[in-house]
Amino acid sequence: MNLTKSSNPALSDRIFSKAGFASGAEVMTLQGTLNKALLMLALVILGAAYTWRIFFESVNPASVVPWMLVGGIGGFITSLVVIFAPKTSPYTAPVYALLEGIFLGGISAYFASSYGAGIIMQAIGLTLAVFFLMLLAYRSGTIRATGKFKVMVLAATGAIALTYFISFVLSFFGISLGFIHGSGTFGIIFSLIVVGVAALNIIIDLDFIDRASASGAPKFMEWYGAFGLMVTLIWLYIEILKLLAKLNRRN
């Protein structure tokens, strides 16, 4: 299977090549993948609602920490299972979505305790709006995943990951990169850039799934493709939440 690279590590040509080929009704489709992504999104919301309820019942952000650990660590381990054993994705991808929802519910609770519940509704609304705009742009051909486009997004995604990694390492020495975490002009511009790159990753993900479908990937890979999309959407939501928090601190 000859597929172009995706900046999403979950959607690699190696994974889809290992899945093999299918024919007829058993072939993966973009629409089928999107349908499963919607089901996974519902599971994310369900998991987040559970952690959110715990937070509001206790009115104490610390009460959700154990659930955040369960969701975060469990989601990470499950994601590795999905990546290294794609055939299990019809079962493990939904579990990943539920665990990540529990984790995101905890993160959302922390932001809500500082900025009010309204910021969460705004972040959810903006994330869904960006996704559907990217889907519309992709399907209409407004934004095309050309070779240069993919290289640009891949490079930008790598640069962001490296910047976050450097920031993480420096934090152990008491050094903070203000332009990443600050609410000043540069901090907001940085967040806007990251949100933009995360949004463009959706285009690449959709293109990659489309190409995998055209190449005859088996039906179960729809769950794997939906998992890859969910990874990008979760990243997008967190970055939008951070951007909104920075804007709130400026007011």
CSV table of N, CA, C and O in Angstrom, one decimal, residues 160-210:
chain,number,residue,atom,x,y,z
A,160,ILE,N,6.5,22.0,17.2
A,160,ILE,CA,5.7,22.3,18.4
A,160,ILE,C,6.0,21.2,19.4
A,160,ILE,O,6.2,21.5,20.6
A,161,ALA,N,6.1,19.9,19.0
A,161,ALA,CA,6.4,18.9,19.9
A,161,ALA,C,7.8,19.1,20.6
A,161,ALA,O,8.0,18.9,21.8
A,162,LEU,N,8.8,19.5,19.8
A,162,LEU,CA,10.1,19.8,20.3
A,162,LEU,C,10.1,20.9,21.3
A,162,LEU,O,10.7,20.9,22.4
A,163,THR,N,9.3,22.0,21.0
A,163,THR,CA,9.2,23.1,21.9
A,163,THR,C,8.6,22.7,23.2
A,163,THR,O,9.1,23.1,24.3
A,164,TYR,N,7.6,21.9,23.2
A,164,TYR,CA,6.9,21.4,24.4
A,164,TYR,C,7.9,20.5,25.2
A,164,TYR,O,7.9,20.6,26.4
A,165,PHE,N,8.6,19.7,24.5
A,165,PHE,CA,9.6,18.8,25.2
A,165,PHE,C,10.7,19.6,25.9
A,165,PHE,O,11.0,19.4,27.0
A,166,ILE,N,11.2,20.7,25.2
A,166,ILE,CA,12.2,21.5,25.8
A,166,ILE,C,11.7,22.2,27.0
A,166,ILE,O,12.3,22.4,28.1
A,167,SER,N,10.4,22.7,26.9
A,167,SER,CA,9.8,23.4,28.0
A,167,SER,C,9.6,22.5,29.2
A,167,SER,O,9.8,22.9,30.4
A,168,PHE,N,9.3,21.2,28.9
A,168,PHE,CA,9.1,20.2,30.0
A,168,PHE,C,10.4,20.0,30.7
A,168,PHE,O,10.5,19.9,31.9
A,169,VAL,N,11.5,19.8,30.0
A,169,VAL,CA,12.8,19.5,30.5
A,169,VAL,C,13.3,20.7,31.4
A,169,VAL,O,13.8,20.6,32.5
A,170,LEU,N,13.1,22.0,30.8
A,170,LEU,CA,13.5,23.2,31.5
A,170,LEU,C,12.8,23.4,32.8
A,170,LEU,O,13.3,24.0,33.8
A,171,SER,N,11.5,22.9,32.9
A,171,SER,CA,10.7,23.1,34.1
A,171,SER,C,11.3,22.4,35.3
A,171,SER,O,11.1,22.8,36.4
A,172,PHE,N,12.1,21.4,35.1
A,172,PHE,CA,12.8,20.7,36.2
A,172,PHE,C,13.9,21.5,36.8
A,172,PHE,O,14.3,21.3,37.9
A,173,PHE,N,14.3,22.5,36.0
A,173,PHE,CA,15.4,23.5,36.5
A,173,PHE,C,14.8,24.8,36.9
A,173,PHE,O,15.5,25.8,37.1
A,174,GLY,N,13.5,24.9,37.0
A,174,GLY,CA,12.8,26.1,37.4
A,174,GLY,C,12.7,27.1,36.4
A,174,GLY,O,12.5,28.3,36.7
A,175,ILE,N,12.9,26.7,35.1
A,175,ILE,CA,12.9,27.7,34.0
A,175,ILE,C,11.6,27.5,33.3
A,175,ILE,O,11.2,26.4,32.9
A,176,SER,N,10.9,28.6,33.0
A,176,SER,CA,9.6,28.6,32.3
A,176,SER,C,9.7,29.4,31.1
A,176,SER,O,10.3,30.6,31.1
A,177,LEU,N,9.3,28.9,30.0
A,177,LEU,CA,9.3,29.6,28.7
A,177,LEU,C,8.0,30.4,28.6
A,177,LEU,O,6.9,29.9,28.3
A,178,GLY,N,8.1,31.7,28.9
A,178,GLY,CA,6.9,32.6,29.0
A,178,GLY,C,6.1,32.7,27.8
A,178,GLY,O,4.9,32.8,27.9
A,179,PHE,N,6.7,32.6,26.6
A,179,PHE,CA,6.0,32.7,25.4
A,179,PHE,C,5.1,31.5,25.1
A,179,PHE,O,4.2,31.6,24.2
A,180,ILE,N,5.3,30.4,25.8
A,180,ILE,CA,4.4,29.3,25.7
A,180,ILE,C,3.3,29.3,26.7
A,180,ILE,O,2.1,29.2,26.3
A,181,HIS,N,3.6,29.6,27.9
A,181,HIS,CA,2.5,29.5,29.0
A,181,HIS,C,2.0,30.9,29.4
A,181,HIS,O,0.9,31.0,30.0
A,182,GLY,N,2.7,32.0,29.0
A,182,GLY,CA,2.2,33.3,29.4
A,182,GLY,C,1.0,33.8,28.6
A,182,GLY,O,0.6,33.2,27.6
A,183,SER,N,0.3,34.8,29.2
A,183,SER,CA,-0.9,35.3,28.5
A,183,SER,C,-0.6,36.6,27.8
A,183,SER,O,-1.6,37.3,27.4
A,184,GLY,N,0.7,36.9,27.6
A,184,GLY,CA,1.0,38.1,26.8
A,184,GLY,C,0.8,37.8,25.3
A,184,GLY,O,0.3,36.8,24.9
A,185,THR,N,1.2,38.8,24.5
A,185,THR,CA,0.9,38.8,23.1
A,185,THR,C,1.6,37.6,22.5
A,185,THR,O,1.0,36.8,21.7
A,186,PHE,N,2.8,37.3,22.8
A,186,PHE,CA,3.6,36.2,22.2
A,186,PHE,C,2.9,34.8,22.6
A,186,PHE,O,2.9,33.9,21.8
A,187,GLY,N,2.5,34.8,23.9
A,187,GLY,CA,1.9,33.5,24.4
A,187,GLY,C,0.6,33.2,23.6
A,187,GLY,O,0.3,32.1,23.3
A,188,ILE,N,-0.2,34.3,23.3
A,188,ILE,CA,-1.5,34.1,22.6
A,188,ILE,C,-1.2,33.7,21.2
A,188,ILE,O,-1.8,32.8,20.6
A,189,ILE,N,-0.2,34.4,20.6
A,189,ILE,CA,0.2,34.1,19.2
A,189,ILE,C,0.6,32.6,19.1
A,189,ILE,O,0.3,31.9,18.1
A,190,PHE,N,1.4,32.2,20.0
A,190,PHE,CA,1.9,30.8,20.0
A,190,PHE,C,0.8,29.9,20.1
A,190,PHE,O,0.7,28.9,19.3
A,191,SER,N,-0.2,30.1,21.0
A,191,SER,CA,-1.4,29.2,21.1
A,191,SER,C,-2.2,29.2,19.8
A,191,SER,O,-2.7,28.2,19.4
A,192,LEU,N,-2.3,30.4,19.2
A,192,LEU,CA,-3.1,30.5,17.9
A,192,LEU,C,-2.4,29.6,16.8
A,192,LEU,O,-3.1,28.9,16.1
A,193,ILE,N,-1.1,29.7,16.8
A,193,ILE,CA,-0.3,28.9,15.8
A,193,ILE,C,-0.5,27.4,16.1
A,193,ILE,O,-0.8,26.6,15.1
A,194,VAL,N,-0.4,27.0,17.3
A,194,VAL,CA,-0.6,25.6,17.7
A,194,VAL,C,-2.0,25.1,17.3
A,194,VAL,O,-2.2,24.0,16.8
A,195,VAL,N,-3.0,25.9,17.7
A,195,VAL,CA,-4.4,25.5,17.3
A,195,VAL,C,-4.5,25.4,15.8
A,195,VAL,O,-5.2,24.5,15.3
A,196,GLY,N,-3.9,26.3,15.1
A,196,GLY,CA,-4.0,26.3,13.6
A,196,GLY,C,-3.3,25.0,13.0
A,196,GLY,O,-3.9,24.4,12.1
A,197,VAL,N,-2.2,24.6,13.6
A,197,VAL,CA,-1.5,23.4,13.1
A,197,VAL,C,-2.3,22.2,13.5
A,197,VAL,O,-2.4,21.3,12.7
A,198,ALA,N,-2.9,22.2,14.7
A,198,ALA,CA,-3.7,21.0,15.1
A,198,ALA,C,-4.9,20.9,14.1
A,198,ALA,O,-5.3,19.8,13.7
A,199,ALA,N,-5.5,22.0,13.7
A,199,ALA,CA,-6.6,22.0,12.8
A,199,ALA,C,-6.2,21.5,11.4
A,199,ALA,O,-6.9,20.7,10.8
A,200,LEU,N,-5.0,21.9,11.0
A,200,LEU,CA,-4.5,21.4,9.7
A,200,LEU,C,-4.2,19.9,9.7
A,200,LEU,O,-4.3,19.2,8.6
A,201,ASN,N,-3.9,19.4,10.8
A,201,ASN,CA,-3.6,18.0,11.0
A,201,ASN,C,-4.9,17.2,10.6
A,201,ASN,O,-4.8,16.0,10.2
A,202,ILE,N,-6.0,17.8,10.9
A,202,ILE,CA,-7.3,17.1,10.6
A,202,ILE,C,-7.4,16.8,9.1
A,202,ILE,O,-7.8,15.7,8.6
A,203,ILE,N,-7.0,17.8,8.3
A,203,ILE,CA,-7.0,17.6,6.8
A,203,ILE,C,-6.1,16.5,6.4
A,203,ILE,O,-6.5,15.6,5.6
A,204,ILE,N,-4.9,16.4,7.0
A,204,ILE,CA,-4.0,15.3,6.6
A,204,ILE,C,-4.5,14.0,7.1
A,204,ILE,O,-4.4,12.9,6.4
A,205,ASP,N,-5.1,13.9,8.3
A,205,ASP,CA,-5.7,12.7,8.8
A,205,ASP,C,-6.8,12.2,7.8
A,205,ASP,O,-6.9,11.0,7.5
A,206,LEU,N,-7.7,13.1,7.4
A,206,LEU,CA,-8.8,12.7,6.5
A,206,LEU,C,-8.3,12.2,5.1
A,206,LEU,O,-8.7,11.3,4.6
A,207,ASP,N,-7.2,12.9,4.6
A,207,ASP,CA,-6.6,12.5,3.4
A,207,ASP,C,-6.0,11.1,3.5
A,207,ASP,O,-6.1,10.3,2.6
A,208,PHE,N,-5.3,10.9,4.6
A,208,PHE,CA,-4.7,9.6,4.8
A,208,PHE,C,-5.7,8.5,4.9
A,208,PHE,O,-5.5,7.4,4.3
A,209,ILE,N,-6.8,8.7,5.6
A,209,ILE,CA,-7.9,7.7,5.7
A,209,ILE,C,-8.5,7.5,4.4
A,209,ILE,O,-8.8,6.3,4.0
A,210,ASP,N,-8.7,8.5,3.6
A,210,ASP,CA,-9.3,8.4,2.3
A,210,ASP,C,-8.4,7.5,1.4
A,210,ASP,O,-8.9,6.7,0.6
